[in-house]
Short mmCIF file of C-alpha atoms (C1' of nucleotides) and ligand atoms in Angstrom, two decimals:
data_model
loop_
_atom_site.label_atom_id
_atom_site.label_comp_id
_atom_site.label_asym_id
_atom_site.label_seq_id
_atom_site.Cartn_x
_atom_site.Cartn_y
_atom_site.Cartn_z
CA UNK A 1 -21.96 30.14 -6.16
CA UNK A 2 -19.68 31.38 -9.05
CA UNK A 3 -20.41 35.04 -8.20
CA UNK A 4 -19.14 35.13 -4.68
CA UNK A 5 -15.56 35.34 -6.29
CA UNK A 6 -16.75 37.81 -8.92
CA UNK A 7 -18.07 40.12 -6.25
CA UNK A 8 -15.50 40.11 -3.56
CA UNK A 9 -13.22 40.72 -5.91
CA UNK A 10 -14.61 43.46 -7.22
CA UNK A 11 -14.84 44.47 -3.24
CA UNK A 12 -18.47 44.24 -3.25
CA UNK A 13 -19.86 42.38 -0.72
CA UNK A 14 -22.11 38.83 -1.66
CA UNK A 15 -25.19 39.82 -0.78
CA UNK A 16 -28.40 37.81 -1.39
CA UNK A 17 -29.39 40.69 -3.45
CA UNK A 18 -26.45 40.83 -5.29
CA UNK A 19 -26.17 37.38 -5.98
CA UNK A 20 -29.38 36.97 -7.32
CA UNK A 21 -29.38 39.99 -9.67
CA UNK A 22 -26.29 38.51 -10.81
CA UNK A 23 -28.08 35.48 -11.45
CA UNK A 24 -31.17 37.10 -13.42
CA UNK A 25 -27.95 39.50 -15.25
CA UNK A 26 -25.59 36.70 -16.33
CA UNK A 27 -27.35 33.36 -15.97
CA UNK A 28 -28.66 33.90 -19.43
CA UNK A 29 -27.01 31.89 -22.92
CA UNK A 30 -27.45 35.56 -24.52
CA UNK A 31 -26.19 38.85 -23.27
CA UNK A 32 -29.22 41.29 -23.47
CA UNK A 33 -30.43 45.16 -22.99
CA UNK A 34 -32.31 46.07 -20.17
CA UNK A 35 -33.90 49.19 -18.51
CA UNK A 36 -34.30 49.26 -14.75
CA UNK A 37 -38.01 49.31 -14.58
CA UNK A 38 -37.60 45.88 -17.27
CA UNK A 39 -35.33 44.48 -14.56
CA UNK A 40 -37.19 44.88 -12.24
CA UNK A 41 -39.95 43.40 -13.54
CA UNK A 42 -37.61 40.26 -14.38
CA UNK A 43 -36.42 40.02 -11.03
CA UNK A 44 -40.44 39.95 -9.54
CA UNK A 45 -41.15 37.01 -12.42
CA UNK A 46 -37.79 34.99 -11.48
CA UNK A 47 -37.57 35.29 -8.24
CA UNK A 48 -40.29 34.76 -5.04
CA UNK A 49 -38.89 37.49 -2.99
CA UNK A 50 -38.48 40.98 -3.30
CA UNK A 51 -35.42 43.11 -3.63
CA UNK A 52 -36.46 46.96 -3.30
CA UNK A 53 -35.89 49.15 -5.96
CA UNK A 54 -33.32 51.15 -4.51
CA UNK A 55 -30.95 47.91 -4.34
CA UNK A 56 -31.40 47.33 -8.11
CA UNK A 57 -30.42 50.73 -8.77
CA UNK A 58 -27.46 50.51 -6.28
CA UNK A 59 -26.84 47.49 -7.74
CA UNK A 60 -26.96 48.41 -11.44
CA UNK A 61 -24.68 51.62 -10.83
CA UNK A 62 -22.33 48.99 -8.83
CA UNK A 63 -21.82 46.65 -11.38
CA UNK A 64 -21.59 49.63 -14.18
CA UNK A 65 -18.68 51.11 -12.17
CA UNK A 66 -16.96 47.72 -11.89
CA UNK A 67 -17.39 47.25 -16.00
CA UNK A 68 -19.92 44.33 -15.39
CA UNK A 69 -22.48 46.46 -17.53
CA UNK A 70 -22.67 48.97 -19.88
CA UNK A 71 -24.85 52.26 -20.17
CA UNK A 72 -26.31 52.81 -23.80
CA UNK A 73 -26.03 56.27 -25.51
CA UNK A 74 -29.51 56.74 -26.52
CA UNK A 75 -32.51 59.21 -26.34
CA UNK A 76 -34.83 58.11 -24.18
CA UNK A 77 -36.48 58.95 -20.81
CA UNK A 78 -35.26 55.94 -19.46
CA UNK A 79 -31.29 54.41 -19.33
CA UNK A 80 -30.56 51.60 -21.03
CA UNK A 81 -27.87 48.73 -19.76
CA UNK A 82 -26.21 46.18 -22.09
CA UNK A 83 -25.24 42.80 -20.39
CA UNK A 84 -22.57 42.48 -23.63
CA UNK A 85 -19.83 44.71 -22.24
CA UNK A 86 -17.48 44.01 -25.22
CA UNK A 87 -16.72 46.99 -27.46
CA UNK A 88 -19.62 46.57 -29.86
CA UNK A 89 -22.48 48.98 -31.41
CA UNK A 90 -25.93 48.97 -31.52
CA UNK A 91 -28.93 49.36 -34.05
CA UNK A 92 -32.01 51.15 -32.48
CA UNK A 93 -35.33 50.25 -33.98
CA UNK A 94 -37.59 53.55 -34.01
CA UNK A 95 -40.74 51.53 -34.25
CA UNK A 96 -40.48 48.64 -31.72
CA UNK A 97 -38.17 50.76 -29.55
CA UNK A 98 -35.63 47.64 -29.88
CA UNK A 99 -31.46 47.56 -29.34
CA UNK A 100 -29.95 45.35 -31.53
CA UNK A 101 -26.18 44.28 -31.40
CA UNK A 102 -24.19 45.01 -33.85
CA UNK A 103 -20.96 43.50 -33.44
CA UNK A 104 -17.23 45.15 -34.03
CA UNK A 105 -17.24 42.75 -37.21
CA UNK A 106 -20.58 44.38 -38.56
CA UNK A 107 -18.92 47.82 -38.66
CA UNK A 108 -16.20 48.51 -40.88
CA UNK A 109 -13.56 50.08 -38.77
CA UNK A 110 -13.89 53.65 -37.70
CA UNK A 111 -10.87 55.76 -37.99
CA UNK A 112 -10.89 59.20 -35.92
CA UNK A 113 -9.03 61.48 -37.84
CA UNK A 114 -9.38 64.17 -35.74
CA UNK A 115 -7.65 64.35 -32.28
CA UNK A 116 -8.55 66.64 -29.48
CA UNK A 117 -5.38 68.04 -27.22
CA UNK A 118 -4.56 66.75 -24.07
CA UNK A 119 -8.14 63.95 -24.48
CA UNK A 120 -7.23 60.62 -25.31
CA UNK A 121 -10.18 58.24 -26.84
CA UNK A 122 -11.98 56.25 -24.41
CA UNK A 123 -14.55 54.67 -26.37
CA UNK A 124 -16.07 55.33 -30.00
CA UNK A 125 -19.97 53.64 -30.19
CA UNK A 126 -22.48 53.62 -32.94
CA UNK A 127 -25.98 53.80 -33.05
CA UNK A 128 -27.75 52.96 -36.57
CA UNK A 129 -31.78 54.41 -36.29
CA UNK A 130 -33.50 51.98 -38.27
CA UNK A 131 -37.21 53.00 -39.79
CA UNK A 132 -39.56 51.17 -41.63
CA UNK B 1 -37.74 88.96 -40.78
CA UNK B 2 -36.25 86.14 -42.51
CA UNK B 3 -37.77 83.61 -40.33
CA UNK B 4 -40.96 84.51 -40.85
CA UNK B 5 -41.03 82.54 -44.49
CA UNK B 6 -39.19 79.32 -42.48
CA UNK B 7 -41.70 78.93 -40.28
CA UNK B 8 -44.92 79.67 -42.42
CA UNK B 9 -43.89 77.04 -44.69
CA UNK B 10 -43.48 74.47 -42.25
CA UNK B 11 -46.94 74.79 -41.28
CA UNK B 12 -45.74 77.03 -38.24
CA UNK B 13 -47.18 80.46 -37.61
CA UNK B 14 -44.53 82.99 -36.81
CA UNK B 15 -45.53 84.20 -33.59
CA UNK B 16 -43.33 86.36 -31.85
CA UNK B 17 -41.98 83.26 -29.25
CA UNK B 18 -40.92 81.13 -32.04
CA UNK B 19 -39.03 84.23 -34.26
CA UNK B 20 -36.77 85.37 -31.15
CA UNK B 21 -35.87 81.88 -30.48
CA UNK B 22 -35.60 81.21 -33.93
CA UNK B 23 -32.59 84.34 -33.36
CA UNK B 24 -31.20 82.87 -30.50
CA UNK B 25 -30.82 79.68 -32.34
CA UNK B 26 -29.88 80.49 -35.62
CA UNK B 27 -28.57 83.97 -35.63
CA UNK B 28 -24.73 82.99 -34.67
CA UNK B 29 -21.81 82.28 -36.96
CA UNK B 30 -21.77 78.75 -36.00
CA UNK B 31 -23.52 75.82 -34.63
CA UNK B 32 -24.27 74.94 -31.16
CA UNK B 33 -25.03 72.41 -28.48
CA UNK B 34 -27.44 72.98 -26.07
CA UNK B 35 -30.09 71.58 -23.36
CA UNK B 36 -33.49 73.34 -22.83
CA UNK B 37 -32.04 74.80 -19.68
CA UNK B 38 -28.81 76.73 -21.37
CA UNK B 39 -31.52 77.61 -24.50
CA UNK B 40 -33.54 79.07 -21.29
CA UNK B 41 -30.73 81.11 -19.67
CA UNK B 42 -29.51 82.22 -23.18
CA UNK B 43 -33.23 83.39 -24.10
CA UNK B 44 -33.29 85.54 -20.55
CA UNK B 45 -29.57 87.28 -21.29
CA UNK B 46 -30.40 87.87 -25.01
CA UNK B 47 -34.20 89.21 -24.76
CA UNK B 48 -35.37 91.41 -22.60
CA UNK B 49 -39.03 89.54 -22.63
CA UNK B 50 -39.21 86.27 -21.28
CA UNK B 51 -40.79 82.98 -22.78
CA UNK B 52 -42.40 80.41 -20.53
CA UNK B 53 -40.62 77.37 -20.49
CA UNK B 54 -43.63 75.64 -22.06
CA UNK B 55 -42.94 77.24 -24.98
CA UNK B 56 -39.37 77.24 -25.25
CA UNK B 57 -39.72 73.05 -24.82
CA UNK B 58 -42.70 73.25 -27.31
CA UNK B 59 -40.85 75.78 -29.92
CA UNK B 60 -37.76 73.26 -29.81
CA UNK B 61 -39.95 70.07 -29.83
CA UNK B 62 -41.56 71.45 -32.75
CA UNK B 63 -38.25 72.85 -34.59
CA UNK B 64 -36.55 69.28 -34.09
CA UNK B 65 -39.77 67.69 -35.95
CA UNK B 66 -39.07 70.21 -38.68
CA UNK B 67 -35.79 69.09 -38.96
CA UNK B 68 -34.27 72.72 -37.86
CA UNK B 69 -32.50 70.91 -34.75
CA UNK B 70 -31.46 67.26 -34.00
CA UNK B 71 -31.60 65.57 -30.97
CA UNK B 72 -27.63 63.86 -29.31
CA UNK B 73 -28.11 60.63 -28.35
CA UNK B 74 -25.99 60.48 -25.41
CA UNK B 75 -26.41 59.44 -21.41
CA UNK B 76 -27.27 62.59 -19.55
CA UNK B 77 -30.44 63.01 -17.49
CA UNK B 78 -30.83 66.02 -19.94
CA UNK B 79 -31.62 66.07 -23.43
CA UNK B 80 -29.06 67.65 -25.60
CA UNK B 81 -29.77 69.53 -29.20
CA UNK B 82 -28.04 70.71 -31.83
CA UNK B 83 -28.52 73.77 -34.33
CA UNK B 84 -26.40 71.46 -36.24
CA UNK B 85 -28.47 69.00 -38.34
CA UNK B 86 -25.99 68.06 -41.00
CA UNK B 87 -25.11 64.29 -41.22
CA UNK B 88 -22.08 64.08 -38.71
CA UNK B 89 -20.55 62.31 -35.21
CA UNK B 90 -19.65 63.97 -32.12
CA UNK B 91 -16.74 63.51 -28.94
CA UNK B 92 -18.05 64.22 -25.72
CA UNK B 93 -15.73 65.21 -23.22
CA UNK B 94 -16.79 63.23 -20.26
CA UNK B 95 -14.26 65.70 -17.34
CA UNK B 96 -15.89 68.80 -18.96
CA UNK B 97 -19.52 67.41 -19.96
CA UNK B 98 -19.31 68.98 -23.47
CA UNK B 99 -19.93 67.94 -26.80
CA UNK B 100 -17.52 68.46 -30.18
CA UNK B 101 -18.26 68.46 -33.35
CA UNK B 102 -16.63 65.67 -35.50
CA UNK B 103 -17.53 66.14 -39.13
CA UNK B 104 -18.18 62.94 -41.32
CA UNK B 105 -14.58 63.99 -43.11
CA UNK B 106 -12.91 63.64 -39.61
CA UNK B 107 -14.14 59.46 -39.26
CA UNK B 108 -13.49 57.10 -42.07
CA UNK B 109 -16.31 55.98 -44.20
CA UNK B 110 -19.29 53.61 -41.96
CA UNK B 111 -19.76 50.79 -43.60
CA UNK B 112 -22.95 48.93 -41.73
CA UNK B 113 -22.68 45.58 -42.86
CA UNK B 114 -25.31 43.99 -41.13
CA UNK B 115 -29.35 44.13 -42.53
CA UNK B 116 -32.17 43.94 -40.91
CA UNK B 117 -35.07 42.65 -42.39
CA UNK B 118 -37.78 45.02 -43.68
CA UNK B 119 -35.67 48.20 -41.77
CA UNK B 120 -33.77 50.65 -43.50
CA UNK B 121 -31.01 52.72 -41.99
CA UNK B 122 -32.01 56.54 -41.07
CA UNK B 123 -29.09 57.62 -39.28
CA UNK B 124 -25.38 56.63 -38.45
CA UNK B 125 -24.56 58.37 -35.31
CA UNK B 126 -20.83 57.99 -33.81
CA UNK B 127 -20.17 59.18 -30.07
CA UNK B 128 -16.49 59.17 -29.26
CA UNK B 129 -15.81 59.47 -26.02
CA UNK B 130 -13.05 61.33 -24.33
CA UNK B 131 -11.12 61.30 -21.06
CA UNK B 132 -7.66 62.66 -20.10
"C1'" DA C 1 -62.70 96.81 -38.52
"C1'" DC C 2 -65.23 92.89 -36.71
"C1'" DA C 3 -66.61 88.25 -35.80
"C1'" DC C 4 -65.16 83.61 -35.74
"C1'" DT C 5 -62.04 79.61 -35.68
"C1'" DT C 6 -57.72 77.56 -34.87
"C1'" DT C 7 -53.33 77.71 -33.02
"C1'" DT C 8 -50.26 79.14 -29.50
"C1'" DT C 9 -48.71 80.72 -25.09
"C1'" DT C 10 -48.70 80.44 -20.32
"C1'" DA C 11 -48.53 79.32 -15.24
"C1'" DG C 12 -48.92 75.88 -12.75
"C1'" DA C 13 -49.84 71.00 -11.81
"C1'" DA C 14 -48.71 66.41 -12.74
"C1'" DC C 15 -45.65 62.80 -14.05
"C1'" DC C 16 -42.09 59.70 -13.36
"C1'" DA C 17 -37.23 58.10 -13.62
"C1'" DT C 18 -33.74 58.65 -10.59
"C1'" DT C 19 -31.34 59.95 -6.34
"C1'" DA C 20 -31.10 61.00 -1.42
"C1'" DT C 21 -32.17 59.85 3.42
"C1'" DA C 22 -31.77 57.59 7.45
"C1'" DA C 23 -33.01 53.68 10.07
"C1'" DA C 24 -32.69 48.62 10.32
"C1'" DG C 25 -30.19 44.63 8.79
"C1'" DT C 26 -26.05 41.98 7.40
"C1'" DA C 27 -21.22 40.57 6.47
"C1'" DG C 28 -16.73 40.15 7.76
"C1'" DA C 29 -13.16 40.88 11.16
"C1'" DT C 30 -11.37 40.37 15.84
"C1'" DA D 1 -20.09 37.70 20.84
"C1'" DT D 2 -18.83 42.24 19.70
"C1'" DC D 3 -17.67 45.70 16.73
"C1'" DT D 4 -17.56 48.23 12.50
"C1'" DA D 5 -18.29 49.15 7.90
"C1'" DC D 6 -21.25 48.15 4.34
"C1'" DT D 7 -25.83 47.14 2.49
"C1'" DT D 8 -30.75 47.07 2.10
"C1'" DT D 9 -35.01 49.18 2.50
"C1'" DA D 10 -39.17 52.17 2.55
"C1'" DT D 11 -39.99 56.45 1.69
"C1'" DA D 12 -39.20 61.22 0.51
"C1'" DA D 13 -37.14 64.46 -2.42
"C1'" DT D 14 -35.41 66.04 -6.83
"C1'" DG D 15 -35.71 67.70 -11.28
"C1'" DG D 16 -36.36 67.35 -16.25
"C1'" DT D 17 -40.23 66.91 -19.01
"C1'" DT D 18 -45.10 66.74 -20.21
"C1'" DC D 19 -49.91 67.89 -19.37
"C1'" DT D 20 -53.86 71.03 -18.53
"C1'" DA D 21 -56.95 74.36 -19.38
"C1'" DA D 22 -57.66 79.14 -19.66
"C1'" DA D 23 -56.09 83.45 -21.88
"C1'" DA D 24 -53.85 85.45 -25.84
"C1'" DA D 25 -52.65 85.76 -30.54
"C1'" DA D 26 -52.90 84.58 -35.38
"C1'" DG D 27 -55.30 83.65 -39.48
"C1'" DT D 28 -59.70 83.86 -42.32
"C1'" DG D 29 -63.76 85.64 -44.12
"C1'" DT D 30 -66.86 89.43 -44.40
MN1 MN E 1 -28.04 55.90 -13.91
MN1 MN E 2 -37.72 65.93 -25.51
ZN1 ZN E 3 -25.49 45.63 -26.93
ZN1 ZN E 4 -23.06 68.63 -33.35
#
DNA sequence: ACACTTTTTTAGAACCATTATAAAGTAGAT
DNA sequence: ATCTACTTTATAATGGTTCTAAAAAAGTGT
């Protein structure tokens, strides 16, 4: 399994659960945005046996703090995880209630003119609405 | 009252709920951040009456559909506002939980490069954020 | 002022995503 | 095999937000 490594060295144990969430997370050609209630609905379809919801929470928040996924600034009732943990942006289709990527290359580059004392920039991320 | 006008002409009747938070919202020198919880505690400490919370999450559900107040897109299991609904970006200082102000002058020019196909852009919203 | 309609406010219940709990299970070390 | 720390799990609790339906207030016409 090529997640074993990934995992203990991250110091998180290879559990069965882990391993296959990986596998429904990162077994995919394209990276992809997910809620926990769509994972979880992902995991029932792919898999034949249950993993509670509790572990995919766990599990989500685990693999967050270890930079394996990335939280979504957005409004909604529910969070939103990106697979694509490169520094990227995201359109946000009002209608269909849709992420789309929007690569580094799609944005001309963002220059923060003004600095904050003492607060160094961790991370600057767009989100274009879109409407019909 | 000056709000009285605002709010008949946006279809709203001016009751006496929706004029004393239009005060607490609008009646300062400058713009503000909040979540329906600080707009709740501010409402007790300025007016001696209180408003059900209904109302004060009705008022500013209603004001934000007006355009009087945007909604932050940013990960927090509350919803954050602004009394500031010009076109502009924002830091959020992730030690102290608070948002800053960052004026479309203070980031370069957003050039999105990438269409979408029958969507048009509504908004271009940049969260910067910040950690020691 | 009064009657009538529509909108608004309100307390409380309901909703529901997320987090906490604590007991049972598992992984890794010795 | 034993021990210990970590993990999973079902379930309960939490808490922000929305819903409900009855009372109050606002607007309209007379
Ligand atoms: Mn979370
Ligand atoms: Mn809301
Ligand atoms: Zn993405
Ligand atoms: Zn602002």
């Amino acid at each position: 399994m090529k997640y074993i490594e990934k995992l203990r060295n991250s110091g998180l144990r290879p559990t069965k659960q882990r391993l296959q969430i990986c596998e429904v997370l990162f077994d995919t050609e394209k990276t992809f945005h997910f809620t926990i209630n769509d994972l979880a609905n992902k995991i029932k379809k792919q898999l034949n046996n249950k993993i509670s919801l509790a572990t995919i929470y766990n599990t989500v928040h685990a693999f967050e703090k270890k930079g394996y996924l990335k939280q979504i600034p957005i409004n909604s009732n529910q969070t939103y995880f990106d697979t694509n943990v490169s520094d990227h942006h995201h359109f946000y289709d009002l209608k269909e209630e849709k992420l789309i990527d929007l690569e580094n290359s799609d944005v001309g580059p963002i220059n923060i003119l003004k600095k904050i004392n003492g607060k160094k920039i961790k991370s600057v991320e767009v989100l274009v609405k879109l409407e019909d």
